[in-house]
Tab-separated table of C-alpha atoms in Angstrom:
chain	number	residue	atom	x	y	z
X	16	MET	CA	6.832	109.282	98.258
X	17	SER	CA	6.372	105.507	99.365
X	18	ILE	CA	3.364	103.525	98.970
X	19	VAL	CA	0.792	104.237	101.599
X	20	SER	CA	-0.962	101.248	103.181
X	21	ARG	CA	-4.247	100.465	103.628
X	22	GLU	CA	-3.306	99.881	107.422
X	23	GLU	CA	-1.854	103.391	107.382
X	24	ILE	CA	-5.089	104.857	106.081
X	25	ALA	CA	-7.235	103.095	107.965
X	26	GLY	CA	-5.371	104.122	111.250
X	27	ALA	CA	-5.684	107.596	109.986
X	28	LEU	CA	-9.299	106.912	109.816
X	29	ARG	CA	-9.581	105.882	113.288
X	30	ARG	CA	-7.282	108.929	114.585
X	31	ARG	CA	-9.396	111.761	112.253
X	32	GLU	CA	-5.816	112.733	110.599
X	33	PHE	CA	-7.940	113.908	107.719
X	34	VAL	CA	-9.163	117.303	108.255
X	35	LEU	CA	-11.061	119.469	105.577
X	36	TYR	CA	-9.483	122.749	104.201
X	37	TYR	CA	-11.162	125.568	102.142
X	38	GLN	CA	-10.445	127.002	98.509
X	39	PRO	CA	-11.905	130.264	98.451
X	40	LYS	CA	-13.985	131.246	95.372
X	41	VAL	CA	-14.363	134.642	93.737
X	42	SER	CA	-16.858	136.144	92.258
X	43	LEU	CA	-15.555	137.699	88.677
X	44	THR	CA	-18.520	140.268	88.420
X	45	SER	CA	-18.963	141.511	92.188
X	46	ASN	CA	-15.299	140.635	93.434
X	47	ARG	CA	-16.512	139.515	96.842
X	48	ILE	CA	-15.793	135.563	97.525
X	49	VAL	CA	-18.952	134.111	97.448
X	50	GLY	CA	-17.942	130.552	98.235
X	51	ALA	CA	-15.433	127.677	98.833
X	52	GLU	CA	-14.193	124.617	97.902
X	53	ALA	CA	-13.969	121.408	100.758
X	54	LEU	CA	-10.766	119.666	99.983
X	55	VAL	CA	-9.675	117.003	102.274
X	56	ARG	CA	-5.980	117.113	103.450
X	57	TRP	CA	-3.920	114.489	105.451
X	58	GLN	CA	-2.500	115.482	108.369
X	59	ARG	CA	0.064	113.287	109.551
X	60	PRO	CA	1.472	112.949	113.050
X	61	ASP	CA	4.853	114.027	111.857
X	62	GLY	CA	3.211	117.336	110.719
X	63	THR	CA	2.991	117.273	107.602
X	64	LEU	CA	0.261	117.749	105.680
X	65	LEU	CA	-0.548	115.569	102.598
X	66	PRO	CA	-2.593	117.077	99.772
X	67	ALA	CA	-5.252	114.906	98.098
X	68	SER	CA	-3.172	113.946	94.878
X	69	ALA	CA	-1.102	112.086	97.831
X	70	PHE	CA	-3.374	109.646	98.741
X	71	ILE	CA	-6.749	109.766	96.887
X	72	GLY	CA	-5.894	107.010	95.044
X	73	ALA	CA	-4.536	104.359	97.361
X	74	ILE	CA	-7.751	105.298	99.582
X	75	GLU	CA	-9.783	104.314	95.993
X	76	ARG	CA	-7.497	101.240	96.254
X	77	ALA	CA	-8.458	100.298	99.690
X	78	GLY	CA	-12.066	100.781	99.249
X	79	LEU	CA	-11.612	103.606	101.790
X	80	LEU	CA	-13.402	106.047	100.304
X	81	LYS	CA	-16.820	105.730	101.133
X	82	SER	CA	-15.757	105.915	104.849
X	83	LEU	CA	-13.055	108.907	103.410
X	84	THR	CA	-16.418	110.817	102.650
X	85	ARG	CA	-18.124	109.672	105.751
X	86	ARG	CA	-15.852	111.214	108.158
X	87	LEU	CA	-15.451	114.293	106.886
X	88	LEU	CA	-18.769	115.397	106.076
X	89	PRO	CA	-20.146	115.847	110.190
X	90	GLN	CA	-16.747	118.015	110.401
X	91	LEU	CA	-18.377	119.782	106.576
X	92	VAL	CA	-21.173	120.384	108.224
X	93	HIS	CA	-19.938	121.282	111.954
X	94	ASP	CA	-17.831	124.031	110.034
X	95	LEU	CA	-20.938	125.353	108.167
X	96	VAL	CA	-23.192	125.232	110.846
X	97	ASP	CA	-21.340	126.170	113.868
X	98	GLY	CA	-18.148	127.742	112.565
X	99	GLY	CA	-20.562	130.340	110.315
X	100	LEU	CA	-20.127	129.554	106.584
X	101	ALA	CA	-23.229	129.177	106.041
X	102	GLU	CA	-24.404	132.175	106.323
X	103	GLN	CA	-21.996	134.287	104.030
X	104	PHE	CA	-21.124	130.942	101.560
X	105	GLN	CA	-21.792	128.221	99.432
X	106	VAL	CA	-19.488	125.482	100.123
X	107	SER	CA	-18.678	122.731	98.062
X	108	PHE	CA	-17.892	118.429	98.720
X	109	ASN	CA	-16.567	116.400	96.334
X	110	VAL	CA	-18.491	113.352	96.286
X	111	CYS	CA	-17.746	110.064	93.965
X	112	SER	CA	-20.562	108.065	92.708
X	113	CYS	CA	-19.688	105.295	95.033
X	114	ASP	CA	-20.654	107.408	97.636
X	115	LEU	CA	-24.579	107.546	96.610
X	116	GLU	CA	-24.563	103.948	95.695
X	117	ASN	CA	-27.092	103.827	98.780
X	118	SER	CA	-29.075	105.703	101.087
X	119	THR	CA	-26.001	106.313	103.318
X	120	LEU	CA	-24.568	109.637	102.325
X	121	THR	CA	-27.792	111.038	101.518
X	122	SER	CA	-29.800	110.329	104.553
X	123	MET	CA	-26.746	112.032	106.718
X	124	ILE	CA	-27.115	114.633	104.500
X	125	LEU	CA	-30.541	115.094	104.766
X	126	ASP	CA	-30.749	114.911	108.469
X	127	ALA	CA	-27.962	117.598	108.528
X	128	ILE	CA	-30.218	119.729	107.287
X	129	VAL	CA	-33.983	118.846	109.384
X	130	ARG	CA	-31.986	118.125	112.668
X	131	GLY	CA	-29.018	119.809	112.349
X	132	GLY	CA	-29.465	123.506	110.919
X	133	LEU	CA	-28.111	123.250	107.537
X	134	PRO	CA	-28.840	125.359	104.948
X	135	PRO	CA	-29.892	123.341	101.770
X	136	ALA	CA	-28.689	126.291	99.975
X	137	ALA	CA	-24.641	126.561	101.893
X	138	LEU	CA	-23.569	123.293	100.213
X	139	GLU	CA	-22.831	121.692	96.830
X	140	LEU	CA	-22.322	119.111	96.254
X	141	GLU	CA	-19.455	118.138	93.343
X	142	ILE	CA	-19.121	115.437	90.684
X	143	THR	CA	-17.302	114.340	87.929
X	144	GLU	CA	-18.964	113.798	84.582
X	145	THR	CA	-16.662	110.725	84.050
X	146	GLN	CA	-18.738	109.729	87.629
X	147	ALA	CA	-22.389	110.715	86.574
X	148	LEU	CA	-22.048	108.962	83.585
X	149	GLN	CA	-20.969	105.616	84.672
X	150	ALA	CA	-23.519	106.293	87.840
X	151	ALA	CA	-26.430	103.186	88.357
X	152	PRO	CA	-29.655	104.560	88.513
X	153	CYS	CA	-30.262	104.533	91.947
X	154	VAL	CA	-26.506	107.018	92.333
X	155	LEU	CA	-29.340	109.615	89.861
X	156	TYR	CA	-32.138	109.135	92.186
X	157	ASN	CA	-30.146	110.079	95.174
X	158	VAL	CA	-28.571	113.092	93.574
X	159	GLN	CA	-31.819	114.001	92.477
X	160	ALA	CA	-33.570	113.462	96.512
X	161	LEU	CA	-30.463	115.787	97.364
X	162	THR	CA	-31.088	118.641	94.729
X	163	GLU	CA	-34.685	118.515	95.319
X	164	ALA	CA	-34.323	119.741	99.251
X	165	GLY	CA	-32.052	122.249	97.745
X	166	ILE	CA	-28.204	121.479	97.534
X	167	GLY	CA	-26.632	122.594	94.709
X	168	LEU	CA	-24.872	120.187	92.264
X	169	ALA	CA	-21.729	120.749	90.072
X	170	MET	CA	-20.023	118.752	87.146
X	171	ASP	CA	-16.266	119.115	88.231
X	172	ASP	CA	-13.891	118.531	85.271
X	173	TYR	CA	-16.032	119.801	82.520
X	174	GLY	CA	-14.741	119.892	79.188
X	175	ILE	CA	-12.833	116.718	79.115
X	176	GLY	CA	-15.011	114.117	78.921
X	177	TYR	CA	-17.128	113.021	75.643
X	178	SER	CA	-20.113	113.835	76.187
X	179	SER	CA	-21.113	116.774	79.198
X	180	ILE	CA	-23.888	118.320	77.116
X	181	ASP	CA	-25.901	114.856	77.265
X	182	THR	CA	-24.700	114.781	81.117
X	183	LEU	CA	-25.980	118.610	81.236
X	184	SER	CA	-29.835	117.237	80.220
X	185	GLN	CA	-29.658	114.445	82.260
X	186	TRP	CA	-28.670	115.205	85.666
X	187	PRO	CA	-29.923	118.363	88.027
X	188	PHE	CA	-26.851	120.123	87.541
X	189	THR	CA	-27.228	123.489	88.618
X	190	THR	CA	-23.219	124.750	88.450
X	191	ILE	CA	-20.337	123.521	85.814
X	192	LYS	CA	-16.680	124.006	86.654
X	193	LEU	CA	-14.071	124.249	83.576
X	194	ASP	CA	-11.657	121.821	84.075
X	195	GLN	CA	-8.291	123.456	85.358
X	196	GLY	CA	-6.505	121.996	82.030
X	197	ILE	CA	-8.527	123.952	79.747
X	198	VAL	CA	-8.337	126.983	81.725
X	199	VAL	CA	-4.225	126.326	81.828
X	200	ARG	CA	-4.403	126.001	77.879
X	201	MET	CA	-6.878	128.149	76.273
X	202	LEU	CA	-4.817	130.907	76.284
X	203	ASP	CA	-2.048	129.709	74.205
X	204	SER	CA	-5.031	127.498	72.012
X	205	PRO	CA	-7.853	129.063	70.206
X	206	LYS	CA	-9.671	125.471	70.024
X	207	ASN	CA	-9.005	125.665	73.950
X	208	ALA	CA	-10.003	129.343	74.157
X	209	THR	CA	-13.525	128.866	72.071
X	210	ILE	CA	-14.877	125.421	74.024
X	211	VAL	CA	-13.752	128.304	76.990
X	212	ARG	CA	-15.723	130.439	75.709
X	213	SER	CA	-18.858	128.649	74.219
X	214	SER	CA	-19.253	126.343	77.616
X	215	ILE	CA	-19.678	129.890	79.592
X	216	ARG	CA	-22.354	130.577	77.293
X	217	LEU	CA	-23.901	127.548	77.277
X	218	GLY	CA	-24.438	127.479	81.078
X	219	HIS	CA	-25.070	131.160	80.899
X	220	GLU	CA	-27.959	130.019	78.805
X	221	LEU	CA	-28.972	127.255	80.791
X	222	GLY	CA	-28.763	129.572	84.286
X	223	LEU	CA	-26.516	127.195	85.297
X	224	GLU	CA	-23.340	129.002	87.938
X	225	VAL	CA	-19.682	128.600	85.487
X	226	VAL	CA	-17.021	128.307	87.467
X	227	ALA	CA	-13.088	128.363	85.942
X	228	GLU	CA	-10.838	126.303	88.433
X	229	GLY	CA	-7.319	126.850	88.254
X	230	VAL	CA	-7.041	130.186	87.796
X	231	GLU	CA	-3.454	130.829	88.307
X	232	THR	CA	-2.244	134.124	86.382
X	233	LEU	CA	-3.719	137.671	85.823
X	234	ALA	CA	-4.037	136.991	82.216
X	235	GLN	CA	-6.413	133.652	82.487
X	236	HIS	CA	-8.134	135.840	85.156
X	237	ASP	CA	-9.113	138.955	82.269
X	238	PHE	CA	-9.592	136.314	79.733
X	239	LEU	CA	-12.464	134.895	81.916
X	240	VAL	CA	-14.168	138.260	82.674
X	241	GLU	CA	-13.981	138.946	79.038
X	242	ALA	CA	-15.612	136.143	78.316
X	243	GLY	CA	-18.686	136.482	81.040
X	244	CYS	CA	-17.079	133.828	83.151
X	245	GLY	CA	-19.023	134.052	86.952
X	246	VAL	CA	-16.630	132.461	89.136
X	247	ALA	CA	-12.822	131.600	89.823
X	248	GLN	CA	-10.801	129.372	92.016
X	249	GLY	CA	-7.090	129.077	91.914
X	250	PHE	CA	-3.724	129.883	93.571
X	251	LEU	CA	-4.118	133.695	91.384
X	252	ILE	CA	-6.725	134.166	94.137
X	253	SER	CA	-5.586	131.851	97.414
X	254	ARG	CA	-4.272	128.153	98.032
X	255	ALA	CA	-6.469	126.001	100.203
X	256	LEU	CA	-7.305	127.122	104.149
X	257	PRO	CA	-7.804	125.789	107.228
X	258	LEU	CA	-11.313	127.384	108.808
X	259	GLU	CA	-9.587	129.558	110.529
X	260	GLY	CA	-7.718	131.029	107.880
X	261	PHE	CA	-10.621	131.264	105.625
X	262	LYS	CA	-12.174	133.642	107.675
X	263	ALA	CA	-9.564	135.942	107.876
X	264	PHE	CA	-8.826	135.567	104.058
X	265	CYS	CA	-12.259	136.884	104.090
X	266	ALA	CA	-12.070	139.532	106.000
X	267	ALA	CA	-9.477	141.691	104.452
X	268	ALA	CA	-9.965	143.977	101.945
X	269	GLY	CA	-8.654	143.581	98.124
X	270	LYS	CA	-8.526	145.063	95.025
X	271	CYS	CA	-9.653	143.418	91.931
X	272	ARG	CA	-9.349	143.857	88.085
X	273	GLY	CA	-12.482	141.966	87.522
X	274	LEU	CA	-15.889	143.933	86.408
X	275	PRO	CA	-18.405	142.277	84.237
X	276	VAL	CA	-18.059	143.074	81.152
X	277	GLY	CA	-18.376	139.920	79.938
X	278	LEU	CA	-21.943	139.650	80.966
X	279	VAL	CA	-22.656	142.763	78.541
X	280	HIS	CA	-21.303	141.374	75.549
X	281	MET	CA	-23.538	137.888	77.337
X	282	ALA	CA	-26.505	140.350	77.260
X	283	ILE	CA	-26.446	141.127	74.022
X	284	VAL	CA	-26.438	137.704	72.925
X	285	ASP	CA	-29.085	137.103	75.033
X	286	HIS	CA	-31.064	140.462	73.643
X	287	VAL	CA	-30.933	139.507	69.551
X	288	GLN	CA	-31.799	135.792	70.405
X	289	TRP	CA	-35.151	137.602	71.561
X	290	ARG	CA	-35.767	139.268	68.773
X	291	ARG	CA	-34.993	136.512	65.935
X	292	GLN	CA	-37.951	134.245	68.149
X	293	LEU	CA	-39.916	136.908	68.024
X	294	ALA	CA	-39.350	136.882	64.460
X	295	SER	CA	-40.028	133.870	63.205
X	296	PHE	CA	-42.618	133.643	65.914
X	297	ALA	CA	-44.212	136.502	64.045
X	298	ILE	CA	-43.285	135.072	60.232
X	299	ARG	CA	-44.854	131.553	60.590
X	300	ARG	CA	-48.162	132.100	62.595
X	301	ALA	CA	-48.700	135.308	59.674
X	302	ALA	CA	-48.063	133.073	56.855
X	303	LEU	CA	-50.929	131.121	58.383
X	304	PRO	CA	-55.183	131.026	57.404
X	305	PRO	CA	-56.106	134.155	59.798
X	306	ASP	CA	-58.601	131.856	61.957
X	307	ALA	CA	-56.171	129.197	62.225
X	308	PRO	CA	-55.843	127.937	65.577
X	309	LEU	CA	-52.196	128.165	65.891
X	310	ARG	CA	-51.860	131.803	66.230
X	311	GLN	CA	-53.853	132.323	69.515
X	312	SER	CA	-51.172	129.471	71.002
X	313	ALA	CA	-47.221	130.543	72.799
X	314	GLY	CA	-44.404	130.040	71.116
X	315	HIS	CA	-42.740	133.663	71.216
X	316	PRO	CA	-40.607	135.417	73.909
X	317	THR	CA	-41.362	136.676	77.109
X	318	LEU	CA	-43.181	140.283	77.131
X	319	CYS	CA	-42.217	141.135	79.959
X	320	VAL	CA	-39.872	143.990	80.523
X	321	THR	CA	-38.608	143.081	83.679
X	322	LYS	CA	-38.290	139.127	83.325
X	323	CYS	CA	-36.396	139.222	79.867
X	324	SER	CA	-33.084	138.368	79.844
X	325	LEU	CA	-32.274	141.873	78.770
X	326	GLY	CA	-34.376	142.969	81.779
X	327	ARG	CA	-32.658	140.600	84.109
X	328	TRP	CA	-29.488	141.616	83.453
X	329	TYR	CA	-30.229	145.409	83.344
X	330	LEU	CA	-31.274	144.720	87.321
X	331	ASN	CA	-29.499	142.825	88.839
X	332	GLU	CA	-25.400	142.801	86.707
X	333	GLY	CA	-25.770	145.391	84.487
X	334	ARG	CA	-26.071	147.988	87.528
X	335	TYR	CA	-22.624	147.655	88.125
X	336	PHE	CA	-22.995	150.449	85.242
X	337	ALA	CA	-25.749	152.104	86.780
X	338	GLY	CA	-23.595	155.825	87.493
X	339	THR	CA	-23.385	156.003	83.091
X	340	PRO	CA	-25.993	158.091	81.173
X	341	THR	CA	-25.655	155.130	78.717
X	342	TYR	CA	-27.287	152.910	81.348
X	343	HIS	CA	-30.191	154.830	82.220
X	344	ALA	CA	-30.519	155.689	77.920
X	345	LEU	CA	-31.421	151.410	77.698
X	346	ASP	CA	-34.316	151.563	79.642
X	347	ALA	CA	-36.564	153.570	77.728
X	348	PRO	CA	-35.513	151.543	73.947
X	349	HIS	CA	-36.471	148.729	76.067
X	350	ARG	CA	-39.422	149.278	76.750
X	351	ARG	CA	-40.401	150.744	73.526
X	352	LEU	CA	-39.438	146.667	72.179
X	353	HIS	CA	-41.616	145.309	74.221
X	354	GLU	CA	-44.757	147.359	73.621
X	355	ILE	CA	-43.575	146.589	69.667
X	356	GLY	CA	-43.727	143.109	70.859
X	357	ALA	CA	-46.903	143.067	72.543
X	358	ARG	CA	-48.519	144.891	69.258
X	359	ILE	CA	-46.975	141.852	66.613
X	360	VAL	CA	-48.291	139.374	69.029
X	361	GLU	CA	-51.730	141.088	69.262
X	362	ARG	CA	-51.896	141.631	65.556
X	363	ILE	CA	-51.298	138.164	64.411
X	364	ARG	CA	-53.906	136.631	67.089
X	365	ALA	CA	-56.166	139.434	65.314
X	366	GLY	CA	-55.192	137.590	61.973
X	367	ALA	CA	-52.697	139.807	60.736
X	368	GLY	CA	-50.765	138.326	57.158
X	369	GLN	CA	-46.675	139.135	57.010
X	370	ALA	CA	-47.232	142.255	54.834
X	371	ASP	CA	-50.097	143.817	57.877
X	372	ILE	CA	-47.204	143.364	60.581
X	373	ALA	CA	-44.020	144.188	58.500
X	374	PRO	CA	-43.992	148.305	59.353
X	375	LEU	CA	-44.415	146.811	63.367
X	376	MET	CA	-41.323	144.434	62.207
X	377	ARG	CA	-38.920	147.441	60.744
X	378	GLU	CA	-39.865	149.237	63.667
X	379	LEU	CA	-38.554	146.356	65.897
X	380	LYS	CA	-35.825	145.874	64.116
X	381	GLN	CA	-34.507	149.866	64.524
X	382	VAL	CA	-35.357	150.049	68.391
X	383	SER	CA	-33.504	146.745	68.711
X	384	LEU	CA	-30.269	148.279	66.608
X	385	VAL	CA	-30.187	151.440	69.445
X	386	LEU	CA	-30.352	148.841	72.360
X	387	ILE	CA	-26.951	147.263	70.767
X	388	GLY	CA	-25.710	150.271	69.714
X	389	LEU	CA	-25.898	151.594	73.292
X	390	LEU	CA	-25.117	148.271	75.086
X	391	GLU	CA	-21.648	148.479	72.515
X	392	ASP	CA	-21.222	151.690	74.358
X	393	ILE	CA	-21.622	149.795	77.587
X	394	GLU	CA	-18.958	147.388	76.275
X	395	ASP	CA	-16.413	149.631	74.928
X	396	ASP	CA	-16.506	151.887	78.255
X	397	GLY	CA	-16.282	148.771	80.964
X	398	PHE	CA	-13.061	147.621	78.236
X	399	GLU	CA	-11.676	151.167	78.579
X	400	SER	CA	-11.821	150.694	82.348
X	401	LEU	CA	-11.121	147.391	83.018
X	402	PHE	CA	-7.104	147.866	80.878
X	403	THR	CA	-6.084	151.613	81.782
X	404	PRO	CA	-4.176	152.371	84.776
X	405	ALA	CA	-6.349	153.559	86.470
X	406	ALA	CA	-8.646	150.165	86.712
X	407	ALA	CA	-8.092	149.220	89.934
X	408	ILE	CA	-9.378	151.875	91.662
X	409	HIS	CA	-12.651	151.267	89.321
X	410	ALA	CA	-12.940	148.440	89.043
X	411	SER	CA	-12.663	147.631	92.342
X	412	ARG	CA	-16.776	149.041	93.004
X	413	PRO	CA	-18.293	145.981	94.364
X	414	LEU	CA	-22.102	146.234	92.734
X	415	ALA	CA	-24.084	146.472	96.001
X	416	ALA	CA	-21.901	146.123	99.371
X	417	PRO	CA	-18.791	147.022	100.807
X	418	LEU	CA	-15.199	145.871	99.069
X	419	ALA	CA	-14.864	142.183	99.937
X	420	PRO	CA	-11.632	140.379	99.802
X	421	ALA	CA	-10.774	139.872	95.718
X	422	VAL	CA	-8.229	138.691	93.749
X	423	MET	CA	-5.289	138.191	95.392
X	424	PRO	CA	-1.127	136.928	93.775
X	425	ALA	CA	-0.327	133.594	95.868
X	426	MET	CA	1.241	131.259	92.993
X	427	LEU	CA	1.962	128.208	95.269
X	428	HIS	CA	3.274	124.879	94.787
X	429	GLU	CA	-0.162	122.696	94.803
X	430	ARG	CA	-3.419	123.213	92.932
X	431	SER	CA	-5.652	121.702	94.752
């Protein structure tokens, strides 16, 4: 392909030849299309459509990346507000640190919220970890202004940098996007598989959405379902589509092998961590003098049955299994567990020693083992449903909404 000149790019910007296409994102827990990534395409006068990989480098070298972003933003806002996307989806939009070095883009987005009727939650900005690491302080300032207004922020290409965790701790990210290279390699490399599982777990613990990019095969899809990944995008679902094509795709019904079985394992781990945190609190405090002020302090996990991680899973993703007796059998021991936990905290604050709380600790463990056994039964049933011939029928059942489009094989020639 011939090198694109600065003059060609500048002319294309003036003629509005750069357009947005939308690549669907599918929930791996509900089988619904939950959003899209807005990707730039170059619609040439001769009818050819160029992917971003064919010209973004040239635009960067020409110093016109800011101009491209600012030219595309009004189209994105129009598609979200007037095109109806904001009513159902969150759409992500790639930016780089240079776009946010001054307040121009930030002001454009905030103005679209105030005057243009853009729901903040309908828009998510994507920035790579490398860009975040190299960004000046003013970039983070502008990003924080946008996230405080309700705009989402995704770390793109997660897993290829050298300090992702440190960056996550400093920036107000709401989503991490697993790099497609790691997704492609995870089935052939135990190390990459571990990175993917650990990244999903980290996102879960931090309360971040985890999106896997570049999903192209059912084997990759099933691995991500088992690992508890929340959202996937890639050619297995669909290539990037023009606005009307994206809306037509979302209106079509389909079936998917996904179900939230991976989140059952997450619920087990969450529960075990809750129990260990409570045990650590109790043992440490019980070793203190009976009148120690620290006995009255916080430090124990939540004792509210609906606010702990297991309780939130039970009332949300866990409802997928509400048609099974095992799901309903969880309620009584879960409530009993919190009753015992509350008694332990009460005894600690009253001055009880380790020997005094030992019977309650043993009872807590026994009830916990009952809960874990029930959750493992649900997990086993989930795997059986996922990988049996009847799985397509069973697993296509949504959580609480009519069946919506799901994974559709579409192995095409471009990645983005």
